[in-house]
Amino acid sequence: MAAERQEDNRQAALEIPQGCEPQIDVDDDGRDKRTGTLFTASAHIITAVIGSGVLSLAWAFAQLGWLFGPAVLIAFSIITWFCSSLLADCYRSPDPVHGKRNYTYGDAVKAYLGVGKHRFCSLAQYVNLVGCTVGYTITTAISMGAIKRSHCFHRNGHEAACEESNTANMIIFAGIEIVLSQLPNFHKIWWLSIVAALMSIAYSTIGLALSIAKIAEGGDVRTTLTGVTVGVDVSASEKMWRMFQSIGNIAFAYTYSNVLIEIQDTLKSSPPENKVMKKASLIGVSTTTIFYLLCAVLGYAAFGNKAPGNFLTGFGFYEPFWLIDIGNICVAIHLIGAYQVFCQPIFHFAERWACRRWPDNSFLTAEQIVDIPLIGELPFSFFRLIWRTLYVILTALVAMIFPFFNDVLGLIGAVSFWPLTMYFPMEMHMAQAKIRKFSVRWTWLNVLSCVGVVVSVAAVCGSMQGLIQDLANYRPFNV
């Protein structure tokens, strides 16, 4: 009987028509099989979250003090983790495990909330993504310049006038990103995210070590429960604006919800993507919050109310200069990768729209397979080459015109945190779970959302005021 069954199976296999063999290299949506894991998703998240925001946290704590600084940071971390968990369930619709895939944040909003809110979401998301790429260009250029400045201070003394042009550094950074931007999608840059995540941990650790060393040196460092003192460090109005701006800086430090769906779209379908993404979000947010608290607390303890806007490039640290150099090299490498994490959704959106708008245009749709040494075969498109290059150049130009680290970061974080991290995940959760209006859960979710609106508006005002002050005596392309 066993032999007969084997023969029947062999005959059945021969009867399968050619070309109808089961496809084992594609997912349920017909796309290439996703290979992402908890490890790669966590790396993407850490890459996206631990960015230039960590460098401004000591300054933020100097404005808020020991009392409000940790409280605000922990509150943002809890809100980010909670809303990320809600958003992870929206990758598929209507069922979070077996429903239809939503490839982008905007697709999820459209599936759950309709076209009108989808347009609002898309505007908020892509403004934030563009802002992040501009912010990363600024930060990387500053870190590259800090390496040259540290050598200058080491040779000529700490009082030397060691100025460095950020414009040239931004051009170098843009050149690197133009090359990396030709990688087609997230699936091809998982290795870049892992390298970038390791770099973020490295420079955060270096900052911690330098802060501990500076604390051990002693010196006249003044810290307070409420931060910079009115009448001593700042005026009353300046104190208020700085507090608002620091809230925006902390909000920026937790920016990653706008790419969460895109990261989740890299995961294997088994185990369910939403469960893996929730674990990855917990790992990513927990890891970054620990680093953030350590960097902020020790940075504030080291510099007190005079903490620099960027504690690795503001030159509160001078020696050992080689360790400062390593830290800034790690910042540059990390942000080279983080730039790609944030710009890939922009590229995908624009290219998908263009192909749908002009499906018969061979310039937009044609691809060639190019064999690149050490990398392998990659699809190449002249349209991608031209448009992605122009995008990188544009963000570099904006960064050259507005190279203000704290103000730009605060403004980006303030504008995007409420709609992308709080409002849309909560609204989609209520639609998915069919939560009844004016029920207890509906009420407290909306109250939390309203608090987010107030905080975001205050942070926008603070960052705008700082930006206006900086622009008063600034000449573009001159630093």
Short mmCIF file of C-alpha atoms in Angstrom, two decimals:
data_model
loop_
_atom_site.label_atom_id
_atom_site.label_comp_id
_atom_site.label_asym_id
_atom_site.label_seq_id
_atom_site.Cartn_x
_atom_site.Cartn_y
_atom_site.Cartn_z
CA MET A 1 0.00 0.00 0.00
CA ALA A 2 2.82 2.37 0.83
CA ALA A 3 4.39 1.75 -2.59
CA GLU A 4 1.03 2.41 -4.29
CA ARG A 5 0.63 5.72 -2.42
CA GLN A 6 4.12 6.83 -3.45
CA GLU A 7 3.32 5.98 -7.08
CA ASP A 8 0.01 7.91 -6.88
CA ASN A 9 1.82 10.95 -5.47
CA ARG A 10 4.44 10.74 -8.23
CA GLN A 11 1.73 10.57 -10.90
CA ALA A 12 -0.13 13.53 -9.31
CA ALA A 13 3.05 15.61 -9.34
CA LEU A 14 3.59 14.83 -13.03
CA GLU A 15 0.02 15.94 -13.79
CA ILE A 16 0.59 19.49 -12.42
CA PRO A 17 0.69 21.80 -15.46
CA GLN A 18 4.00 23.53 -16.13
CA GLY A 19 4.17 27.00 -14.54
CA CYS A 20 1.58 26.17 -11.88
CA GLU A 21 3.98 24.90 -9.24
CA PRO A 22 3.36 26.46 -5.81
CA GLN A 23 5.26 29.72 -5.41
CA ILE A 24 7.41 29.47 -2.32
CA ASP A 25 9.30 32.73 -2.87
CA VAL A 26 6.33 35.11 -2.61
CA ASP A 27 4.00 36.18 0.19
CA ASP A 28 0.20 36.10 0.29
CA ASP A 29 0.04 39.40 -1.63
CA GLY A 30 2.22 38.15 -4.50
CA ARG A 31 5.24 40.27 -3.50
CA ASP A 32 8.71 38.92 -2.81
CA LYS A 33 8.76 36.89 0.37
CA ARG A 34 9.53 39.10 3.36
CA THR A 35 12.44 38.00 5.53
CA GLY A 36 12.40 40.51 8.40
CA THR A 37 12.63 39.29 11.99
CA LEU A 38 12.29 40.67 15.50
CA PHE A 39 16.01 41.44 15.37
CA THR A 40 15.94 43.41 12.10
CA ALA A 41 12.75 45.27 13.07
CA SER A 42 14.27 46.27 16.42
CA ALA A 43 17.38 47.48 14.57
CA HIS A 44 15.25 49.58 12.21
CA ILE A 45 13.41 51.10 15.18
CA ILE A 46 16.56 51.89 17.15
CA THR A 47 18.04 53.41 14.00
CA ALA A 48 14.96 55.58 13.50
CA VAL A 49 14.51 56.60 17.16
CA ILE A 50 18.05 57.12 18.45
CA GLY A 51 19.04 59.88 16.11
CA SER A 52 20.17 63.43 16.45
CA GLY A 53 17.53 63.92 19.13
CA VAL A 54 19.68 62.27 21.80
CA LEU A 55 22.35 64.94 21.37
CA SER A 56 19.98 67.74 22.44
CA LEU A 57 18.54 66.08 25.55
CA ALA A 58 21.10 67.52 28.00
CA TRP A 59 20.13 70.99 26.75
CA ALA A 60 16.43 70.10 27.08
CA PHE A 61 16.96 68.99 30.68
CA ALA A 62 18.80 72.25 31.38
CA GLN A 63 15.63 74.12 30.38
CA LEU A 64 13.25 71.82 32.29
CA GLY A 65 15.37 70.87 35.31
CA TRP A 66 15.47 67.75 37.45
CA LEU A 67 11.76 67.89 38.17
CA PHE A 68 10.18 68.22 34.73
CA GLY A 69 12.96 66.85 32.50
CA PRO A 70 12.71 63.15 33.45
CA ALA A 71 8.91 63.38 33.81
CA VAL A 72 8.44 64.76 30.28
CA LEU A 73 10.86 62.25 28.72
CA ILE A 74 9.27 59.23 30.39
CA ALA A 75 5.80 60.48 29.47
CA PHE A 76 6.81 60.72 25.79
CA SER A 77 8.32 57.23 25.89
CA ILE A 78 5.16 55.68 27.36
CA ILE A 79 2.91 57.47 24.87
CA THR A 80 5.16 56.44 21.97
CA TRP A 81 5.18 52.78 23.03
CA PHE A 82 1.42 52.70 23.66
CA CYS A 83 0.51 54.32 20.35
CA SER A 84 3.03 52.16 18.47
CA SER A 85 1.28 49.06 19.82
CA LEU A 86 -2.04 50.39 18.52
CA LEU A 87 -0.49 51.20 15.16
CA ALA A 88 1.06 47.73 14.80
CA ASP A 89 -2.45 46.24 14.78
CA CYS A 90 -3.34 48.43 11.78
CA TYR A 91 -0.83 46.88 9.36
CA ARG A 92 -3.60 44.55 8.21
CA SER A 93 -7.26 45.47 7.83
CA PRO A 94 -9.88 44.79 8.93
CA ASP A 95 -8.39 41.89 10.88
CA PRO A 96 -4.95 42.59 12.44
CA VAL A 97 -3.70 39.03 11.74
CA HIS A 98 -5.39 37.78 8.56
CA GLY A 99 -6.57 40.98 6.89
CA LYS A 100 -5.29 42.77 3.79
CA ARG A 101 -1.82 44.28 4.08
CA ASN A 102 -1.37 48.06 4.27
CA TYR A 103 2.06 48.84 2.86
CA THR A 104 2.37 52.38 4.24
CA TYR A 105 1.09 54.46 7.14
CA GLY A 106 -1.16 56.32 4.68
CA ASP A 107 -2.62 53.06 3.34
CA ALA A 108 -3.58 52.05 6.88
CA VAL A 109 -5.26 55.40 7.56
CA LYS A 110 -7.16 55.17 4.27
CA ALA A 111 -8.36 51.63 5.05
CA TYR A 112 -9.62 52.50 8.53
CA LEU A 113 -10.53 56.21 8.41
CA GLY A 114 -11.29 57.05 4.77
CA VAL A 115 -9.86 59.25 2.04
CA GLY A 116 -10.23 62.61 3.81
CA LYS A 117 -8.12 61.71 6.82
CA HIS A 118 -5.75 59.81 4.56
CA ARG A 119 -4.88 63.08 2.80
CA PHE A 120 -4.29 64.87 6.09
CA CYS A 121 -2.15 61.98 7.31
CA SER A 122 -0.11 61.90 4.11
CA LEU A 123 0.59 65.62 4.38
CA ALA A 124 1.69 65.32 8.03
CA GLN A 125 3.74 62.19 7.39
CA TYR A 126 5.66 63.40 4.39
CA VAL A 127 6.29 66.85 5.85
CA ASN A 128 7.76 65.09 8.88
CA LEU A 129 9.84 62.70 6.78
CA VAL A 130 11.23 65.54 4.68
CA GLY A 131 11.93 67.50 7.87
CA CYS A 132 13.80 64.57 9.38
CA THR A 133 16.01 64.20 6.33
CA VAL A 134 16.78 67.93 6.50
CA GLY A 135 17.50 67.64 10.23
CA TYR A 136 19.80 64.68 9.71
CA THR A 137 21.69 66.59 7.03
CA ILE A 138 22.26 69.44 9.49
CA THR A 139 23.31 67.16 12.32
CA THR A 140 25.70 65.08 10.25
CA ALA A 141 27.37 68.19 8.85
CA ILE A 142 27.81 69.60 12.37
CA SER A 143 29.36 66.34 13.58
CA MET A 144 31.69 66.22 10.58
CA GLY A 145 32.75 69.80 11.32
CA ALA A 146 33.23 69.00 15.00
CA ILE A 147 35.91 66.44 14.10
CA LYS A 148 38.02 69.14 12.43
CA ARG A 149 37.32 71.59 15.25
CA SER A 150 38.42 69.12 17.92
CA HIS A 151 41.77 68.73 16.18
CA CYS A 152 42.07 72.52 15.94
CA PHE A 153 41.35 72.95 19.66
CA HIS A 154 43.82 70.18 20.49
CA ARG A 155 46.59 71.90 18.50
CA ASN A 156 45.87 75.54 19.29
CA GLY A 157 44.20 75.51 22.71
CA HIS A 158 40.59 75.69 23.84
CA GLU A 159 40.35 79.45 23.32
CA ALA A 160 41.31 79.30 19.63
CA ALA A 161 38.81 80.52 17.03
CA CYS A 162 38.24 77.20 15.32
CA GLU A 163 35.43 77.76 12.83
CA GLU A 164 34.35 75.19 10.28
CA SER A 165 32.05 75.53 7.26
CA ASN A 166 29.04 73.23 7.47
CA THR A 167 28.14 73.88 3.84
CA ALA A 168 31.01 71.78 2.50
CA ASN A 169 30.13 68.96 4.91
CA MET A 170 26.51 69.00 3.76
CA ILE A 171 27.68 68.61 0.16
CA ILE A 172 29.78 65.58 1.13
CA PHE A 173 26.85 64.06 3.05
CA ALA A 174 24.50 64.65 0.10
CA GLY A 175 26.94 62.88 -2.22
CA ILE A 176 26.93 59.79 0.02
CA GLU A 177 23.12 59.78 0.24
CA ILE A 178 22.74 60.10 -3.53
CA VAL A 179 24.60 56.78 -3.89
CA LEU A 180 22.72 55.00 -1.10
CA SER A 181 19.37 56.32 -2.32
CA GLN A 182 19.64 54.14 -5.41
CA LEU A 183 18.98 51.07 -3.25
CA PRO A 184 15.39 50.23 -4.18
CA ASN A 185 13.67 49.71 -0.79
CA PHE A 186 13.81 48.79 2.90
CA HIS A 187 14.41 45.13 2.12
CA LYS A 188 17.78 46.01 0.60
CA ILE A 189 19.04 48.16 3.50
CA TRP A 190 18.48 45.93 6.54
CA TRP A 191 22.26 45.69 6.98
CA LEU A 192 22.56 49.49 6.91
CA SER A 193 20.05 49.76 9.77
CA ILE A 194 21.96 47.25 11.88
CA VAL A 195 25.22 49.18 11.35
CA ALA A 196 23.45 52.45 12.11
CA ALA A 197 21.85 51.04 15.29
CA LEU A 198 25.28 49.91 16.53
CA MET A 199 26.67 53.39 15.80
CA SER A 200 23.86 55.06 17.76
CA ILE A 201 24.61 52.92 20.79
CA ALA A 202 28.33 53.64 20.36
CA TYR A 203 28.08 57.43 20.31
CA SER A 204 25.51 57.47 23.11
CA THR A 205 27.93 55.39 25.20
CA ILE A 206 30.82 57.74 24.36
CA GLY A 207 28.69 60.71 25.40
CA LEU A 208 27.90 58.96 28.67
CA ALA A 209 31.56 58.20 29.33
CA LEU A 210 32.60 61.79 28.62
CA SER A 211 29.84 63.10 30.89
CA ILE A 212 30.91 60.82 33.73
CA ALA A 213 34.53 61.95 33.29
CA LYS A 214 33.49 65.61 33.39
CA ILE A 215 31.40 65.03 36.52
CA ALA A 216 34.39 63.32 38.16
CA GLU A 217 36.55 66.39 37.42
CA GLY A 218 34.27 68.51 39.58
CA GLY A 219 34.00 72.23 38.91
CA ASP A 220 31.39 74.94 39.24
CA VAL A 221 28.28 73.32 37.73
CA ARG A 222 24.85 74.56 38.76
CA THR A 223 21.73 72.43 38.34
CA THR A 224 18.25 73.15 39.66
CA LEU A 225 14.88 71.47 40.04
CA THR A 226 13.27 73.70 37.41
CA GLY A 227 16.20 74.30 35.03
CA VAL A 228 17.66 77.63 33.93
CA THR A 229 16.87 80.37 36.44
CA VAL A 230 14.85 83.47 35.55
CA GLY A 231 16.87 86.60 36.20
CA VAL A 232 20.15 84.67 36.39
CA ASP A 233 20.41 82.61 33.20
CA VAL A 234 17.47 83.89 31.13
CA SER A 235 14.56 86.33 31.15
CA ALA A 236 11.05 85.14 32.06
CA SER A 237 9.88 85.11 28.43
CA GLU A 238 13.02 83.33 27.24
CA LYS A 239 12.56 80.70 29.95
CA MET A 240 9.03 79.99 28.72
CA TRP A 241 10.03 79.75 25.04
CA ARG A 242 12.98 77.51 25.85
CA MET A 243 10.78 75.15 27.86
CA PHE A 244 8.39 74.85 24.94
CA GLN A 245 11.26 74.28 22.52
CA SER A 246 12.79 71.60 24.75
CA ILE A 247 9.48 69.72 24.71
CA GLY A 248 9.69 69.77 20.91
CA ASN A 249 13.26 68.43 21.09
CA ILE A 250 12.13 65.52 23.28
CA ALA A 251 9.21 64.84 20.93
CA PHE A 252 11.63 64.73 17.98
CA ALA A 253 13.79 62.25 19.88
CA TYR A 254 10.87 59.78 19.76
CA THR A 255 10.01 60.24 16.07
CA TYR A 256 9.51 56.88 14.37
CA SER A 257 5.78 56.14 14.21
CA ASN A 258 5.65 57.59 10.71
CA VAL A 259 7.79 54.72 9.41
CA LEU A 260 6.43 51.97 11.67
CA ILE A 261 4.13 50.44 9.05
CA GLU A 262 6.92 50.48 6.48
CA ILE A 263 9.21 48.69 8.95
CA GLN A 264 6.46 46.19 9.77
CA ASP A 265 6.06 45.47 6.05
CA THR A 266 9.54 43.91 6.07
CA LEU A 267 8.54 41.18 8.58
CA LYS A 268 7.87 37.53 7.83
CA SER A 269 4.18 36.64 8.09
CA SER A 270 4.79 33.93 10.68
CA PRO A 271 4.57 34.64 13.57
CA PRO A 272 1.94 37.37 12.95
CA GLU A 273 3.53 40.70 12.06
CA ASN A 274 1.63 42.70 14.67
CA LYS A 275 2.86 40.53 17.53
CA VAL A 276 6.47 40.74 16.37
CA MET A 277 6.18 44.49 15.82
CA LYS A 278 4.81 45.07 19.31
CA LYS A 279 7.78 43.21 20.78
CA ALA A 280 10.16 45.14 18.53
CA SER A 281 8.57 48.43 19.59
CA LEU A 282 8.93 47.52 23.25
CA ILE A 283 12.59 46.57 22.74
CA GLY A 284 13.31 49.66 20.63
CA VAL A 285 11.53 52.21 22.83
CA SER A 286 12.86 50.69 26.08
CA THR A 287 16.43 50.63 24.79
CA THR A 288 16.29 54.20 23.56
CA THR A 289 14.61 55.50 26.72
CA ILE A 290 17.38 54.04 28.88
CA PHE A 291 20.01 55.70 26.70
CA TYR A 292 18.04 58.94 26.61
CA LEU A 293 17.70 59.13 30.37
CA LEU A 294 21.36 58.34 30.92
CA CYS A 295 22.53 60.86 28.31
CA ALA A 296 20.17 63.58 29.51
CA VAL A 297 20.76 63.10 33.24
CA LEU A 298 24.53 62.72 33.04
CA GLY A 299 24.83 65.45 30.40
CA TYR A 300 22.88 67.87 32.59
CA ALA A 301 24.90 66.87 35.65
CA ALA A 302 28.12 67.48 33.69
CA PHE A 303 27.22 70.91 32.26
CA GLY A 304 24.39 72.15 34.45
CA ASN A 305 22.25 75.02 33.22
CA LYS A 306 24.92 75.89 30.63
CA ALA A 307 24.53 72.60 28.74
CA PRO A 308 25.28 73.03 24.99
CA GLY A 309 22.60 72.43 22.36
CA ASN A 310 24.51 69.39 21.08
CA PHE A 311 26.62 67.79 23.77
CA LEU A 312 29.06 66.13 21.35
CA THR A 313 29.62 69.17 19.11
CA GLY A 314 28.92 72.10 21.47
CA PHE A 315 32.43 71.66 22.89
CA GLY A 316 31.77 71.26 26.50
CA PHE A 317 34.10 68.29 25.88
CA TYR A 318 37.61 68.94 24.52
CA GLU A 319 39.67 65.95 25.60
CA PRO A 320 40.41 63.21 24.81
CA PHE A 321 39.95 64.66 21.33
CA TRP A 322 40.28 61.26 19.64
CA LEU A 323 37.30 59.90 21.61
CA ILE A 324 35.22 62.92 20.64
CA ASP A 325 36.22 62.25 17.03
CA ILE A 326 35.08 58.63 17.29
CA GLY A 327 31.77 59.74 18.77
CA ASN A 328 31.11 62.18 15.95
CA ILE A 329 32.16 59.62 13.32
CA CYS A 330 29.57 57.26 14.83
CA VAL A 331 26.95 60.04 14.68
CA ALA A 332 27.73 60.59 10.99
CA ILE A 333 27.56 56.86 10.12
CA HIS A 334 24.33 56.43 12.08
CA LEU A 335 22.59 59.37 10.43
CA ILE A 336 23.71 58.24 6.98
CA GLY A 337 21.65 55.10 7.66
CA ALA A 338 18.80 56.89 9.43
CA TYR A 339 18.42 59.24 6.46
CA GLN A 340 17.64 56.21 4.31
CA VAL A 341 15.12 54.83 6.81
CA PHE A 342 13.19 58.10 6.62
CA CYS A 343 13.56 58.90 2.92
CA GLN A 344 12.67 55.45 1.53
CA PRO A 345 8.90 55.93 2.24
CA ILE A 346 9.07 59.26 0.36
CA PHE A 347 10.76 57.60 -2.60
CA HIS A 348 8.26 54.74 -2.61
CA PHE A 349 5.26 57.09 -2.47
CA ALA A 350 6.45 59.34 -5.30
CA GLU A 351 7.46 56.45 -7.55
CA ARG A 352 4.24 54.55 -6.97
CA TRP A 353 2.18 57.67 -7.71
CA ALA A 354 4.14 58.40 -10.91
CA CYS A 355 3.75 54.83 -12.19
CA ARG A 356 0.00 54.87 -11.51
CA ARG A 357 -0.38 58.28 -13.15
CA TRP A 358 1.57 57.34 -16.30
CA PRO A 359 1.55 53.51 -16.47
CA ASP A 360 2.58 53.41 -20.13
CA ASN A 361 5.60 55.67 -19.76
CA SER A 362 8.65 53.45 -20.19
CA PHE A 363 10.95 56.03 -18.57
CA LEU A 364 9.01 55.65 -15.31
CA THR A 365 8.46 51.90 -15.36
CA ALA A 366 11.54 50.43 -17.10
CA GLU A 367 14.15 48.69 -14.96
CA GLN A 368 17.44 46.99 -15.69
CA ILE A 369 19.26 44.46 -13.52
CA VAL A 370 22.76 45.63 -12.66
CA ASP A 371 25.37 43.35 -11.08
CA ILE A 372 27.31 45.34 -8.47
CA PRO A 373 30.47 43.79 -6.94
CA LEU A 374 30.09 42.80 -3.23
CA ILE A 375 26.39 43.69 -3.33
CA GLY A 376 24.93 41.50 -6.04
CA GLU A 377 22.17 42.13 -8.54
CA LEU A 378 20.05 45.24 -8.08
CA PRO A 379 17.29 46.75 -10.22
CA PHE A 380 18.30 50.09 -11.77
CA SER A 381 16.00 52.81 -13.08
CA PHE A 382 16.95 56.13 -14.71
CA PHE A 383 13.80 57.67 -13.21
CA ARG A 384 14.89 56.64 -9.71
CA LEU A 385 18.40 57.91 -10.34
CA ILE A 386 17.23 61.37 -11.43
CA TRP A 387 14.38 61.96 -8.99
CA ARG A 388 16.11 60.58 -5.90
CA THR A 389 19.22 62.60 -6.69
CA LEU A 390 17.16 65.77 -7.00
CA TYR A 391 15.45 65.04 -3.67
CA VAL A 392 18.75 64.65 -1.81
CA ILE A 393 20.07 67.87 -3.37
CA LEU A 394 16.90 69.73 -2.35
CA THR A 395 17.09 68.63 1.29
CA ALA A 396 20.76 69.61 1.38
CA LEU A 397 19.92 73.09 0.07
CA VAL A 398 17.20 73.57 2.71
CA ALA A 399 19.65 72.43 5.40
CA MET A 400 22.21 74.97 4.16
CA ILE A 401 19.62 77.76 4.40
CA PHE A 402 18.37 76.78 7.89
CA PRO A 403 21.30 75.09 9.70
CA PHE A 404 19.90 75.58 13.23
CA PHE A 405 20.14 72.34 15.17
CA ASN A 406 17.86 72.76 18.19
CA ASP A 407 15.26 74.95 16.48
CA VAL A 408 14.82 72.69 13.45
CA LEU A 409 14.67 69.52 15.55
CA GLY A 410 12.19 71.06 17.96
CA LEU A 411 9.95 72.30 15.16
CA ILE A 412 9.91 68.93 13.37
CA GLY A 413 9.12 67.07 16.58
CA ALA A 414 6.43 69.52 17.62
CA VAL A 415 4.62 69.58 14.29
CA SER A 416 4.54 65.82 13.77
CA PHE A 417 4.28 64.19 17.19
CA TRP A 418 0.58 64.66 17.86
CA PRO A 419 -0.91 63.73 14.48
CA LEU A 420 1.41 60.85 13.62
CA THR A 421 2.27 59.36 17.00
CA MET A 422 -1.02 59.96 18.84
CA TYR A 423 -4.06 61.01 16.80
CA PHE A 424 -4.10 58.57 13.86
CA PRO A 425 -3.09 55.42 15.82
CA MET A 426 -5.82 56.17 18.39
CA GLU A 427 -8.44 56.91 15.73
CA MET A 428 -7.62 53.74 13.80
CA HIS A 429 -7.70 51.69 17.00
CA MET A 430 -11.15 53.03 17.87
CA ALA A 431 -12.39 52.28 14.34
CA GLN A 432 -10.88 48.78 14.35
CA ALA A 433 -12.17 47.88 17.83
CA LYS A 434 -15.51 49.63 17.13
CA ILE A 435 -15.28 51.56 20.41
CA ARG A 436 -18.58 53.27 21.23
CA LYS A 437 -18.59 57.07 21.42
CA PHE A 438 -18.53 58.55 24.94
CA SER A 439 -17.61 55.21 26.48
CA VAL A 440 -14.89 55.26 29.14
CA ARG A 441 -12.18 54.10 26.72
CA TRP A 442 -13.29 56.53 24.00
CA THR A 443 -13.28 59.40 26.50
CA TRP A 444 -9.82 58.88 27.95
CA LEU A 445 -8.27 58.29 24.52
CA ASN A 446 -9.69 61.59 23.30
CA VAL A 447 -8.62 63.43 26.45
CA LEU A 448 -5.08 62.11 25.93
CA SER A 449 -5.22 63.25 22.30
CA CYS A 450 -6.33 66.76 23.33
CA VAL A 451 -3.43 67.01 25.79
CA GLY A 452 -1.13 66.07 22.91
CA VAL A 453 -2.55 68.92 20.81
CA VAL A 454 -1.86 71.50 23.54
CA VAL A 455 1.70 70.25 24.07
CA SER A 456 2.43 70.22 20.33
CA VAL A 457 1.13 73.77 19.81
CA ALA A 458 3.25 75.05 22.70
CA ALA A 459 6.34 73.30 21.33
CA VAL A 460 5.75 74.71 17.82
CA CYS A 461 5.54 78.23 19.25
CA GLY A 462 8.77 77.78 21.20
CA SER A 463 10.69 76.42 18.20
CA MET A 464 9.37 79.11 15.86
CA GLN A 465 10.42 81.83 18.29
CA GLY A 466 13.93 80.37 18.48
CA LEU A 467 14.12 80.04 14.69
CA ILE A 468 13.08 83.67 14.19
CA GLN A 469 15.76 84.81 16.64
CA ASP A 470 18.45 82.77 14.86
CA LEU A 471 17.44 84.06 11.42
CA ALA A 472 17.70 87.71 12.51
CA ASN A 473 21.49 87.89 12.07
CA TYR A 474 22.08 84.90 9.79
CA ARG A 475 23.41 84.86 6.23
CA PRO A 476 22.79 81.58 4.32
CA PHE A 477 25.71 79.49 2.98
CA ASN A 478 28.11 81.40 5.26
CA VAL A 479 28.71 78.78 7.97
#
